[in-house]
Amino acid sequence: MDRERLLEDMRWLAEGNPQYAATDEEGRQNPEVAHLMADDLLLAYIDDEEITALFNRVRKE
């Protein structure tokens, strides 16, 4: 993933997309799902296996 793709995907999330993922109300974004997606995008941008492994350990606790 390059910086431009990361910016595009993060803007998409910041605009409230996906609007129907894991939510009971149509047209509303679930903030928890959005945060998880943003975390995954940032980890993909960093692309460092050790950082990803440590991040996942912290997130699980």
The first five atom37 places (N, CA, C, CB, O) and aatype in JSON, in Angstrom:
{
  "aatype": [12, 3, 1, 6, 1, 10, 10, 6, 3, 12, 1, 17, 10, 0, 6, 7, 2, 14, 5, 18, 0, 0, 16, 3, 6, 6, 7, 1, 5, 2, 14, 6, 19, 0, 8, 10, 12, 0, 3, 3, 10, 10, 10, 0, 18, 9, 3, 3, 6, 6, 9, 16, 0, 10, 13, 2, 1, 19, 1, 11, 6],
  "atom_mask": [
    [1, 1, 1, 1, 1],
    [1, 1, 1, 1, 1],
    [1, 1, 1, 1, 1],
    [1, 1, 1, 1, 1],
    [1, 1, 1, 1, 1],
    [1, 1, 1, 1, 1],
    [1, 1, 1, 1, 1],
    [1, 1, 1, 1, 1],
    [1, 1, 1, 1, 1],
    [1, 1, 1, 1, 1],
    [1, 1, 1, 1, 1],
    [1, 1, 1, 1, 1],
    [1, 1, 1, 1, 1],
    [1, 1, 1, 1, 1],
    [1, 1, 1, 1, 1],
    [1, 1, 1, 0, 1],
    [1, 1, 1, 1, 1],
    [1, 1, 1, 1, 1],
    [1, 1, 1, 1, 1],
    [1, 1, 1, 1, 1],
    [1, 1, 1, 1, 1],
    [1, 1, 1, 1, 1],
    [1, 1, 1, 1, 1],
    [1, 1, 1, 1, 1],
    [1, 1, 1, 1, 1],
    [1, 1, 1, 1, 1],
    [1, 1, 1, 0, 1],
    [1, 1, 1, 1, 1],
    [1, 1, 1, 1, 1],
    [1, 1, 1, 1, 1],
    [1, 1, 1, 1, 1],
    [1, 1, 1, 1, 1],
    [1, 1, 1, 1, 1],
    [1, 1, 1, 1, 1],
    [1, 1, 1, 1, 1],
    [1, 1, 1, 1, 1],
    [1, 1, 1, 1, 1],
    [1, 1, 1, 1, 1],
    [1, 1, 1, 1, 1],
    [1, 1, 1, 1, 1],
    [1, 1, 1, 1, 1],
    [1, 1, 1, 1, 1],
    [1, 1, 1, 1, 1],
    [1, 1, 1, 1, 1],
    [1, 1, 1, 1, 1],
    [1, 1, 1, 1, 1],
    [1, 1, 1, 1, 1],
    [1, 1, 1, 1, 1],
    [1, 1, 1, 1, 1],
    [1, 1, 1, 1, 1],
    [1, 1, 1, 1, 1],
    [1, 1, 1, 1, 1],
    [1, 1, 1, 1, 1],
    [1, 1, 1, 1, 1],
    [1, 1, 1, 1, 1],
    [1, 1, 1, 1, 1],
    [1, 1, 1, 1, 1],
    [1, 1, 1, 1, 1],
    [1, 1, 1, 1, 1],
    [1, 1, 1, 1, 1],
    [1, 1, 1, 1, 1]
  ],
  "atom_positions": [
    [[0.85, -1.17, 0.0], [0.0, 0.0, 0.0], [0.9, 1.23, 0.0], [-0.97, 0.0, 1.23], [1.87, 1.31, 0.74]],
    [[0.55, 2.19, -0.84], [1.29, 3.44, -0.84], [0.48, 4.54, -0.13], [1.63, 3.87, -2.28], [-0.67, 4.34, 0.24]],
    [[1.11, 5.67, 0.04], [0.5, 6.76, 0.81], [-0.8, 7.25, 0.17], [1.48, 7.93, 0.94], [-1.77, 7.51, 0.87]],
    [[-0.82, 7.37, -1.15], [-2.03, 7.85, -1.82], [-3.21, 6.91, -1.61], [-1.77, 8.03, -3.32], [-4.34, 7.35, -1.38]],
    [[-2.96, 5.61, -1.69], [-4.04, 4.64, -1.46], [-4.52, 4.7, -0.01], [-3.55, 3.2, -1.81], [-5.71, 4.62, 0.26]],
    [[-3.57, 4.84, 0.92], [-3.94, 4.96, 2.33], [-4.82, 6.19, 2.54], [-2.68, 5.04, 3.23], [-5.85, 6.11, 3.21]],
    [[-4.43, 7.33, 1.98], [-5.22, 8.55, 2.12], [-6.63, 8.37, 1.53], [-4.51, 9.74, 1.43], [-7.61, 8.79, 2.13]],
    [[-6.71, 7.75, 0.38], [-8.01, 7.52, -0.26], [-8.91, 6.65, 0.62], [-7.81, 6.85, -1.65], [-10.08, 6.96, 0.82]],
    [[-8.34, 5.56, 1.14], [-9.13, 4.66, 1.98], [-9.52, 5.28, 3.31], [-8.36, 3.38, 2.22], [-10.63, 5.07, 3.8]],
    [[-8.6, 6.06, 3.91], [-8.91, 6.7, 5.19], [-9.97, 7.8, 5.0], [-7.62, 7.3, 5.81], [-10.83, 7.98, 5.86]],
    [[-9.91, 8.53, 3.88], [-10.95, 9.52, 3.59], [-12.31, 8.84, 3.45], [-10.61, 10.31, 2.31], [-13.32, 9.34, 3.94]],
    [[-12.31, 7.7, 2.79], [-13.55, 6.93, 2.61], [-14.15, 6.59, 3.96], [-13.27, 5.64, 1.79], [-15.36, 6.74, 4.16]],
    [[-13.32, 6.12, 4.9], [-13.81, 5.81, 6.25], [-14.26, 7.07, 6.97], [-12.72, 5.11, 7.07], [-15.31, 7.06, 7.63]],
    [[-13.49, 8.14, 6.86], [-13.82, 9.38, 7.57], [-15.14, 9.99, 7.07], [-12.69, 10.4, 7.4], [-15.8, 10.71, 7.82]],
    [[-15.51, 9.7, 5.85], [-16.76, 10.21, 5.3], [-17.97, 9.38, 5.75], [-16.69, 10.24, 3.79], [-19.1, 9.67, 5.36]],
    [[-17.72, 8.36, 6.56], [-18.83, 7.58, 7.1], [-19.1, 6.28, 6.37], [0.0, 0.0, 0.0], [-20.17, 5.7, 6.55]],
    [[-18.19, 5.83, 5.59], [-18.34, 4.56, 4.89], [-17.61, 3.48, 5.67], [-17.8, 4.65, 3.44], [-16.64, 3.83, 6.34]],
    [[-17.96, 2.26, 5.65], [-19.17, 1.74, 5.0], [-20.4, 2.09, 5.84], [-19.07, 0.21, 4.8], [-20.37, 1.98, 7.07]],
    [[-21.43, 2.48, 5.2], [-22.6, 2.96, 5.92], [-23.49, 1.85, 6.45], [-23.41, 3.85, 5.03], [-24.38, 2.11, 7.26]],
    [[-23.28, 0.63, 6.02], [-24.19, -0.45, 6.42], [-23.48, -1.59, 7.14], [-24.91, -0.99, 5.21], [-24.11, -2.6, 7.44]],
    [[-22.21, -1.46, 7.41], [-21.45, -2.56, 8.01], [-21.67, -2.62, 9.51], [-19.96, -2.41, 7.71], [-21.4, -1.66, 10.23]],
    [[-22.15, -3.74, 9.97], [-22.27, -4.05, 11.4], [-23.05, -2.99, 12.18], [-20.89, -4.19, 12.01], [-22.65, -2.59, 13.27]],
    [[-24.14, -2.54, 11.62], [-24.96, -1.55, 12.32], [-26.43, -1.91, 12.19], [-24.7, -0.14, 11.77], [-26.85, -2.49, 11.19]],
    [[-27.2, -1.58, 13.19], [-28.64, -1.83, 13.16], [-29.39, -0.73, 12.43], [-29.17, -1.98, 14.57], [-30.52, -0.93, 11.99]],
    [[-28.77, 0.43, 12.3], [-29.44, 1.56, 11.66], [-28.89, 1.77, 10.26], [-29.26, 2.85, 12.5], [-27.69, 2.0, 10.07]],
    [[-29.77, 1.68, 9.29], [-29.36, 1.89, 7.91], [-28.83, 3.3, 7.72], [-30.53, 1.63, 6.95], [-29.39, 4.26, 8.25]],
    [[-27.74, 3.42, 6.98], [-27.18, 4.72, 6.7], [-26.23, 5.25, 7.77], [0.0, 0.0, 0.0], [-25.77, 6.39, 7.67]],
    [[-25.94, 4.46, 8.79], [-25.02, 4.89, 9.86], [-23.83, 3.97, 9.89], [-25.73, 4.9, 11.23], [-23.95, 2.76, 9.71]],
    [[-22.69, 4.54, 10.13], [-21.46, 3.78, 10.23], [-21.27, 3.31, 11.68], [-20.25, 4.61, 9.76], [-21.53, 4.06, 12.62]],
    [[-20.81, 2.09, 11.84], [-20.46, 1.58, 13.16], [-19.05, 2.05, 13.48], [-20.58, 0.02, 13.21], [-18.1, 1.64, 12.8]],
    [[-18.87, 2.9, 14.48], [-17.54, 3.45, 14.78], [-16.51, 2.38, 15.13], [-17.63, 4.43, 15.9], [-15.34, 2.52, 14.78]],
    [[-16.93, 1.33, 15.81], [-15.97, 0.28, 16.18], [-15.43, -0.42, 14.95], [-16.63, -0.73, 17.11], [-14.24, -0.71, 14.86]],
    [[-16.31, -0.7, 14.0], [-15.88, -1.34, 12.75], [-14.95, -0.39, 11.98], [-17.1, -1.74, 11.88], [-13.94, -0.82, 11.43]],
    [[-15.3, 0.87, 11.94], [-14.47, 1.86, 11.24], [-13.08, 1.95, 11.86], [-15.14, 3.23, 11.26], [-12.09, 2.04, 11.15]],
    [[-13.01, 1.92, 13.19], [-11.7, 1.98, 13.86], [-10.88, 0.74, 13.54], [-11.88, 2.11, 15.39], [-9.68, 0.85, 13.29]],
    [[-11.5, -0.42, 13.54], [-10.77, -1.64, 13.19], [-10.26, -1.59, 11.76], [-11.67, -2.87, 13.38], [-9.14, -2.0, 11.48]],
    [[-11.09, -1.1, 10.86], [-10.67, -0.98, 9.46], [-9.51, 0.01, 9.33], [-11.85, -0.54, 8.58], [-8.57, -0.24, 8.58]],
    [[-9.57, 1.12, 10.05], [-8.49, 2.11, 10.01], [-7.2, 1.51, 10.56], [-8.88, 3.37, 10.81], [-6.12, 1.73, 10.01]],
    [[-7.3, 0.76, 11.65], [-6.13, 0.09, 12.2], [-5.49, -0.82, 11.17], [-6.5, -0.72, 13.46], [-4.27, -0.81, 10.98]],
    [[-6.31, -1.62, 10.5], [-5.8, -2.54, 9.49], [-5.14, -1.79, 8.33], [-6.92, -3.42, 8.97], [-4.1, -2.22, 7.83]],
    [[-5.73, -0.68, 7.92], [-5.15, 0.11, 6.84], [-3.78, 0.66, 7.23], [-6.08, 1.25, 6.45], [-2.84, 0.63, 6.44]],
    [[-3.69, 1.17, 8.45], [-2.41, 1.72, 8.9], [-1.34, 0.64, 9.01], [-2.58, 2.41, 10.24], [-0.19, 0.86, 8.65]],
    [[-1.73, -0.52, 9.49], [-0.77, -1.62, 9.59], [-0.3, -2.07, 8.2], [-1.39, -2.81, 10.34], [0.87, -2.4, 8.02]],
    [[-1.21, -2.07, 7.25], [-0.83, -2.44, 5.89], [0.15, -1.42, 5.31], [-2.07, -2.56, 4.99], [1.05, -1.77, 4.55]],
    [[-0.03, -0.16, 5.67], [0.86, 0.89, 5.19], [2.25, 0.74, 5.81], [0.28, 2.27, 5.5], [3.26, 0.91, 5.12]],
    [[2.29, 0.42, 7.09], [3.57, 0.24, 7.77], [4.3, -0.98, 7.21], [3.37, 0.1, 9.3], [5.5, -0.94, 6.97]],
    [[3.54, -2.07, 7.0], [4.05, -3.3, 6.4], [5.29, -3.84, 7.12], [4.39, -3.06, 4.95], [6.29, -4.18, 6.49]],
    [[5.2, -3.9, 8.44], [6.29, -4.45, 9.24], [5.7, -5.57, 10.1], [6.98, -3.34, 10.13], [4.86, -5.31, 10.96]],
    [[6.13, -6.78, 9.88], [5.53, -7.94, 10.56], [5.65, -7.86, 12.07], [6.18, -9.21, 10.06], [4.72, -8.22, 12.79]],
    [[6.8, -7.4, 12.58], [6.99, -7.33, 14.03], [6.04, -6.3, 14.65], [8.45, -6.98, 14.36], [5.44, -6.55, 15.69]],
    [[5.91, -5.14, 14.01], [4.99, -4.12, 14.51], [3.56, -4.63, 14.47], [5.12, -2.82, 13.69], [2.8, -4.43, 15.42]],
    [[3.2, -5.29, 13.38], [1.85, -5.83, 13.26], [1.57, -6.86, 14.36], [1.65, -6.47, 11.88], [0.5, -6.84, 14.96]],
    [[2.51, -7.74, 14.62], [2.33, -8.76, 15.65], [2.16, -8.12, 17.03], [3.52, -9.72, 15.66], [1.29, -8.53, 17.8]],
    [[2.99, -7.14, 17.34], [2.88, -6.46, 18.63], [1.57, -5.68, 18.74], [4.07, -5.51, 18.84], [0.92, -5.71, 19.79]],
    [[1.19, -5.01, 17.68], [-0.07, -4.27, 17.66], [-1.23, -5.22, 17.92], [-0.26, -3.54, 16.33], [-2.12, -4.9, 18.71]],
    [[-1.24, -6.36, 17.28], [-2.32, -7.33, 17.46], [-2.34, -7.88, 18.89], [-2.17, -8.48, 16.47], [-3.42, -8.13, 19.43]],
    [[-1.18, -8.06, 19.51], [-1.15, -8.5, 20.91], [-1.78, -7.46, 21.82], [0.3, -8.78, 21.35], [-2.56, -7.81, 22.7]],
    [[-1.45, -6.2, 21.61], [-2.01, -5.13, 22.43], [-3.51, -5.03, 22.22], [-1.35, -3.79, 22.1], [-4.26, -4.88, 23.18]],
    [[-3.94, -5.11, 20.99], [-5.37, -4.97, 20.67], [-6.2, -6.09, 21.27], [-5.56, -4.94, 19.16], [-7.37, -5.87, 21.59]],
    [[-5.64, -7.27, 21.43], [-6.37, -8.41, 21.98], [-6.56, -8.31, 23.5], [-5.65, -9.71, 21.64], [-7.49, -8.89, 24.05]],
    [[-5.69, -7.57, 24.15], [-5.74, -7.5, 25.62], [-6.7, -6.46, 26.11], [-4.38, -7.21, 26.18], [-6.86, -6.28, 27.31]]
  ]
}
